Amino acid sequence: MPSLTQHLLSLSTTAPYSAAVNHPYLKAAANGTLNHNLHALWLSQDRIYAMHAYPRFIGALITKINFNSAHTVSSNEERFNQRILTILASSLEAVMKEGQFFINTAQKFNLPLDGWRERKATKDYTAEMCRVSTSMNVEEGLVFLWAMEKVYFDAWSNVNNGLSAVAETNEAKQCVAPFAENWSSPQFAKFVDSLADLVNSLDIKPGSETWYNAERIWNRVVELEVEFWPNEGEEVSQRIA
């Protein structure tokens, strides 16, 4: 029987998965034609996601871990809860480093992080993160976390593969490559795999309410990811005069 994550990846989603990982923004990033200001707009929105919404999301999930003083140190329940805590804590530590990476890379390539409107897609994504982390259980929150990171890994892996055919002197490639390398790296792949292993260890039963919620979460994350990539022309319309 396939695991939960395998099952989710096999589903047809309202917004096609291919649209989330092969969006026109990503195609331009992969072939060295991405508009510099559109790239800056995306980075400004991803900074909001990573530095504001993501820490709140992770923090809320940590408060939902089912710690119980009746669980002994060596009990399966305590060990599993500590496993969840370890992954969530490492996620928080990683995103803090990522925030500084954003700032350093933006400065290096003259990508302005300020002076942009917050896109509706960004607001929708961060609102959904808040809703899931506050109104759903920790298991469902972990499915959401895996889904976000899985889409990002696949999207940027596609970009990184495409960039291999672009000349090193291409300025657009130079701006995009640090991000593509970061989210397609073996370290990030290992992190995504560890999240999948954790989700598949949650003992979410097929046909249960949590199983169906996981399907809805996956469908929604794919939708949100499709919309999160900015479209051509927004580098003008989203700029604050």
GROMACS .gro file of C-alpha atoms in nm:
model
  241
    1MET     CA    1   0.000   0.000   0.000
    2PRO     CA    2   0.141   0.345  -0.088
    3SER     CA    3   0.237   0.580   0.191
    4LEU     CA    4   0.034   0.893   0.259
    5THR     CA    5   0.282   1.119   0.080
    6GLN     CA    6   0.292   0.884  -0.219
    7HIS     CA    7  -0.086   0.886  -0.223
    8LEU     CA    8  -0.099   1.266  -0.216
    9LEU     CA    9   0.153   1.296  -0.497
   10SER     CA   10  -0.059   1.062  -0.710
   11LEU     CA   11  -0.372   1.278  -0.682
   12SER     CA   12  -0.503   1.508  -0.951
   13THR     CA   13  -0.523   1.855  -0.798
   14THR     CA   14  -0.747   2.148  -0.883
   15ALA     CA   15  -0.443   2.340  -1.003
   16PRO     CA   16  -0.212   2.097  -1.187
   17TYR     CA   17   0.107   2.014  -1.000
   18SER     CA   18   0.302   2.093  -1.315
   19ALA     CA   19   0.176   2.452  -1.294
   20ALA     CA   20   0.331   2.485  -0.948
   21VAL     CA   21   0.672   2.347  -1.042
   22ASN     CA   22   0.692   2.470  -1.404
   23HIS     CA   23   0.529   2.811  -1.378
   24PRO     CA   24   0.636   3.068  -1.643
   25TYR     CA   25   0.836   3.245  -1.372
   26LEU     CA   26   1.030   2.924  -1.309
   27LYS     CA   27   1.076   2.856  -1.679
   28ALA     CA   28   1.227   3.202  -1.725
   29ALA     CA   29   1.447   3.143  -1.421
   30ALA     CA   30   1.564   2.813  -1.570
   31ASN     CA   31   1.653   2.947  -1.915
   32GLY     CA   32   1.827   3.266  -1.806
   33THR     CA   33   1.561   3.514  -1.919
   34LEU     CA   34   1.403   3.609  -1.586
   35ASN     CA   35   1.334   3.981  -1.550
   36HIS     CA   36   1.555   4.127  -1.277
   37ASN     CA   37   1.278   4.330  -1.113
   38LEU     CA   38   1.030   4.042  -1.129
   39HIS     CA   39   1.289   3.834  -0.945
   40ALA     CA   40   1.319   4.109  -0.684
   41LEU     CA   41   0.940   4.113  -0.642
   42TRP     CA   42   0.934   3.737  -0.585
   43LEU     CA   43   1.213   3.762  -0.330
   44SER     CA   44   1.034   4.040  -0.141
   45GLN     CA   45   0.726   3.817  -0.113
   46ASP     CA   46   0.924   3.509  -0.016
   47ARG     CA   47   1.089   3.710   0.260
   48ILE     CA   48   0.743   3.789   0.404
   49TYR     CA   49   0.656   3.420   0.388
   50ALA     CA   50   0.984   3.300   0.537
   51MET     CA   51   1.056   3.566   0.798
   52HIS     CA   52   0.703   3.646   0.917
   53ALA     CA   53   0.456   3.366   0.843
   54TYR     CA   54   0.683   3.061   0.864
   55PRO     CA   55   0.812   3.122   1.219
   56ARG     CA   56   0.455   3.179   1.341
   57PHE     CA   57   0.345   2.861   1.167
   58ILE     CA   58   0.624   2.650   1.317
   59GLY     CA   59   0.576   2.803   1.661
   60ALA     CA   60   0.205   2.725   1.657
   61LEU     CA   61   0.273   2.365   1.557
   62ILE     CA   62   0.521   2.324   1.842
   63THR     CA   63   0.249   2.424   2.089
   64LYS     CA   64   0.028   2.146   1.949
   65ILE     CA   65   0.273   1.860   2.010
   66ASN     CA   66   0.096   1.613   2.238
   67PHE     CA   67   0.339   1.620   2.529
   68ASN     CA   68   0.214   1.436   2.836
   69SER     CA   69   0.389   1.402   3.172
   70ALA     CA   70   0.253   1.048   3.193
   71HIS     CA   71   0.480   0.947   2.905
   72THR     CA   72   0.808   0.805   3.030
   73VAL     CA   73   1.138   0.920   2.882
   74SER     CA   74   1.178   0.595   2.691
   75SER     CA   75   0.815   0.560   2.583
   76ASN     CA   76   0.728   0.549   2.214
   77GLU     CA   77   0.502   0.851   2.259
   78GLU     CA   78   0.775   1.065   2.413
   79ARG     CA   79   1.031   0.961   2.154
   80PHE     CA   80   0.795   1.041   1.870
   81ASN     CA   81   0.703   1.379   2.017
   82GLN     CA   82   1.072   1.461   2.051
   83ARG     CA   83   1.120   1.361   1.689
   84ILE     CA   84   0.849   1.608   1.587
   85LEU     CA   85   1.003   1.880   1.804
   86THR     CA   86   1.349   1.820   1.659
   87ILE     CA   87   1.227   1.859   1.301
   88LEU     CA   88   1.022   2.168   1.379
   89ALA     CA   89   1.309   2.328   1.570
   90SER     CA   90   1.549   2.257   1.283
   91SER     CA   91   1.296   2.408   1.042
   92LEU     CA   92   1.290   2.726   1.247
   93GLU     CA   93   1.668   2.741   1.269
   94ALA     CA   94   1.698   2.689   0.893
   95VAL     CA   95   1.452   2.964   0.806
   96MET     CA   96   1.638   3.212   1.026
   97LYS     CA   97   1.955   3.141   0.828
   98GLU     CA   98   1.750   3.167   0.510
   99GLY     CA   99   1.638   3.517   0.603
  100GLN     CA  100   1.997   3.636   0.623
  101PHE     CA  101   2.071   3.453   0.298
  102PHE     CA  102   1.791   3.654   0.134
  103ILE     CA  103   1.934   3.982   0.257
  104ASN     CA  104   2.293   3.900   0.161
  105THR     CA  105   2.197   3.776  -0.186
  106ALA     CA  106   1.967   4.072  -0.247
  107GLN     CA  107   2.248   4.312  -0.162
  108LYS     CA  108   2.499   4.125  -0.379
  109PHE     CA  109   2.278   4.132  -0.689
  110ASN     CA  110   2.097   4.462  -0.625
  111LEU     CA  111   1.756   4.304  -0.572
  112PRO     CA  112   1.545   4.557  -0.377
  113LEU     CA  113   1.344   4.393  -0.099
  114ASP     CA  114   1.154   4.709  -0.007
  115GLY     CA  115   0.917   4.920  -0.214
  116TRP     CA  116   0.678   4.641  -0.316
  117ARG     CA  117   0.312   4.583  -0.239
  118GLU     CA  118   0.226   4.260  -0.066
  119ARG     CA  119   0.061   4.048  -0.335
  120LYS     CA  120  -0.281   3.892  -0.280
  121ALA     CA  121  -0.123   3.551  -0.334
  122THR     CA  122   0.119   3.618  -0.049
  123LYS     CA  123  -0.164   3.724   0.181
  124ASP     CA  124  -0.365   3.415   0.086
  125TYR     CA  125  -0.072   3.184   0.152
  126THR     CA  126   0.021   3.331   0.488
  127ALA     CA  127  -0.346   3.339   0.595
  128GLU     CA  128  -0.379   2.969   0.514
  129MET     CA  129  -0.064   2.892   0.713
  130CYS     CA  130  -0.217   3.074   1.009
  131ARG     CA  131  -0.549   2.893   0.971
  132VAL     CA  132  -0.393   2.548   0.949
  133SER     CA  133  -0.151   2.599   1.238
  134THR     CA  134  -0.416   2.738   1.473
  135SER     CA  135  -0.733   2.546   1.385
  136MET     CA  136  -0.605   2.203   1.276
  137ASN     CA  137  -0.412   1.935   1.462
  138VAL     CA  138  -0.036   1.890   1.459
  139GLU     CA  139  -0.058   1.596   1.218
  140GLU     CA  140  -0.239   1.807   0.960
  141GLY     CA  141   0.007   2.091   1.018
  142LEU     CA  142   0.297   1.856   0.944
  143VAL     CA  143   0.130   1.749   0.619
  144PHE     CA  144   0.106   2.117   0.525
  145LEU     CA  145   0.473   2.171   0.610
  146TRP     CA  146   0.584   1.873   0.401
  147ALA     CA  147   0.365   1.986   0.110
  148MET     CA  148   0.515   2.336   0.104
  149GLU     CA  149   0.872   2.211   0.114
  150LYS     CA  150   0.811   1.933  -0.140
  151VAL     CA  151   0.674   2.175  -0.400
  152TYR     CA  152   0.964   2.413  -0.344
  153PHE     CA  153   1.220   2.137  -0.381
  154ASP     CA  154   1.069   2.013  -0.707
  155ALA     CA  155   1.026   2.365  -0.847
  156TRP     CA  156   1.381   2.478  -0.779
  157SER     CA  157   1.529   2.144  -0.883
  158ASN     CA  158   1.372   2.202  -1.224
  159VAL     CA  159   1.527   2.549  -1.233
  160ASN     CA  160   1.866   2.419  -1.128
  161ASN     CA  161   1.857   2.151  -1.398
  162GLY     CA  162   1.767   2.408  -1.662
  163LEU     CA  163   2.041   2.648  -1.556
  164SER     CA  164   2.306   2.389  -1.636
  165ALA     CA  165   2.256   2.473  -2.005
  166VAL     CA  166   2.284   2.852  -1.954
  167ALA     CA  167   2.616   3.032  -1.989
  168GLU     CA  168   2.789   3.126  -1.665
  169THR     CA  169   2.816   3.485  -1.791
  170ASN     CA  170   2.438   3.521  -1.809
  171GLU     CA  171   2.345   3.784  -1.550
  172ALA     CA  172   1.997   3.644  -1.488
  173LYS     CA  173   2.150   3.305  -1.414
  174GLN     CA  174   2.392   3.460  -1.168
  175CYS     CA  175   2.100   3.614  -0.975
  176VAL     CA  176   1.889   3.299  -0.978
  177ALA     CA  177   2.154   3.032  -0.922
  178PRO     CA  178   2.202   3.087  -0.546
  179PHE     CA  179   1.832   3.021  -0.486
  180ALA     CA  180   1.815   2.723  -0.722
  181GLU     CA  181   2.122   2.568  -0.562
  182ASN     CA  182   1.988   2.628  -0.210
  183TRP     CA  183   1.652   2.458  -0.267
  184SER     CA  184   1.777   2.171  -0.481
  185SER     CA  185   2.075   2.084  -0.263
  186PRO     CA  186   2.130   1.737  -0.112
  187GLN     CA  187   2.081   1.893   0.231
  188PHE     CA  188   1.740   2.032   0.139
  189ALA     CA  189   1.645   1.704  -0.030
  190LYS     CA  190   1.733   1.523   0.294
  191PHE     CA  191   1.515   1.766   0.491
  192VAL     CA  192   1.217   1.711   0.259
  193ASP     CA  193   1.265   1.335   0.283
  194SER     CA  194   1.277   1.355   0.663
  195LEU     CA  195   0.946   1.543   0.659
  196ALA     CA  196   0.793   1.278   0.433
  197ASP     CA  197   0.917   1.003   0.665
  198LEU     CA  198   0.766   1.185   0.962
  199VAL     CA  199   0.430   1.238   0.790
  200ASN     CA  200   0.421   0.872   0.688
  201SER     CA  201   0.488   0.774   1.050
  202LEU     CA  202   0.186   0.964   1.184
  203ASP     CA  203  -0.041   0.661   1.148
  204ILE     CA  204  -0.306   0.856   0.958
  205LYS     CA  205  -0.557   0.592   0.852
  206PRO     CA  206  -0.702   0.583   0.498
  207GLY     CA  207  -1.061   0.697   0.509
  208SER     CA  208  -1.019   0.889   0.834
  209GLU     CA  209  -1.108   1.256   0.869
  210THR     CA  210  -0.739   1.344   0.899
  211TRP     CA  211  -0.665   1.148   0.579
  212TYR     CA  212  -0.927   1.348   0.388
  213ASN     CA  213  -0.799   1.669   0.543
  214ALA     CA  214  -0.450   1.577   0.422
  215GLU     CA  215  -0.588   1.544   0.069
  216ARG     CA  216  -0.752   1.885   0.097
  217ILE     CA  217  -0.432   2.035   0.238
  218TRP     CA  218  -0.226   1.900  -0.052
  219ASN     CA  219  -0.474   2.034  -0.305
  220ARG     CA  220  -0.473   2.377  -0.141
  221VAL     CA  221  -0.094   2.400  -0.112
  222VAL     CA  222  -0.056   2.329  -0.483
  223GLU     CA  223  -0.308   2.605  -0.558
  224LEU     CA  224  -0.125   2.849  -0.333
  225GLU     CA  225   0.213   2.765  -0.483
  226VAL     CA  226   0.087   2.824  -0.838
  227GLU     CA  227  -0.038   3.169  -0.740
  228PHE     CA  228   0.270   3.257  -0.536
  229TRP     CA  229   0.495   3.282  -0.842
  230PRO     CA  230   0.460   3.635  -0.984
  231ASN     CA  231   0.357   3.696  -1.342
  232GLU     CA  232   0.517   3.914  -1.606
  233GLY     CA  233   0.409   4.276  -1.563
  234GLU     CA  234   0.378   4.260  -1.185
  235GLU     CA  235   0.726   4.404  -1.152
  236VAL     CA  236   0.557   4.727  -1.263
  237SER     CA  237   0.207   4.698  -1.113
  238GLN     CA  238   0.327   4.588  -0.769
  239ARG     CA  239   0.595   4.854  -0.733
  240ILE     CA  240   0.519   5.130  -0.482
  241ALA     CA  241   0.574   5.464  -0.651
   0.00000   0.00000   0.00000
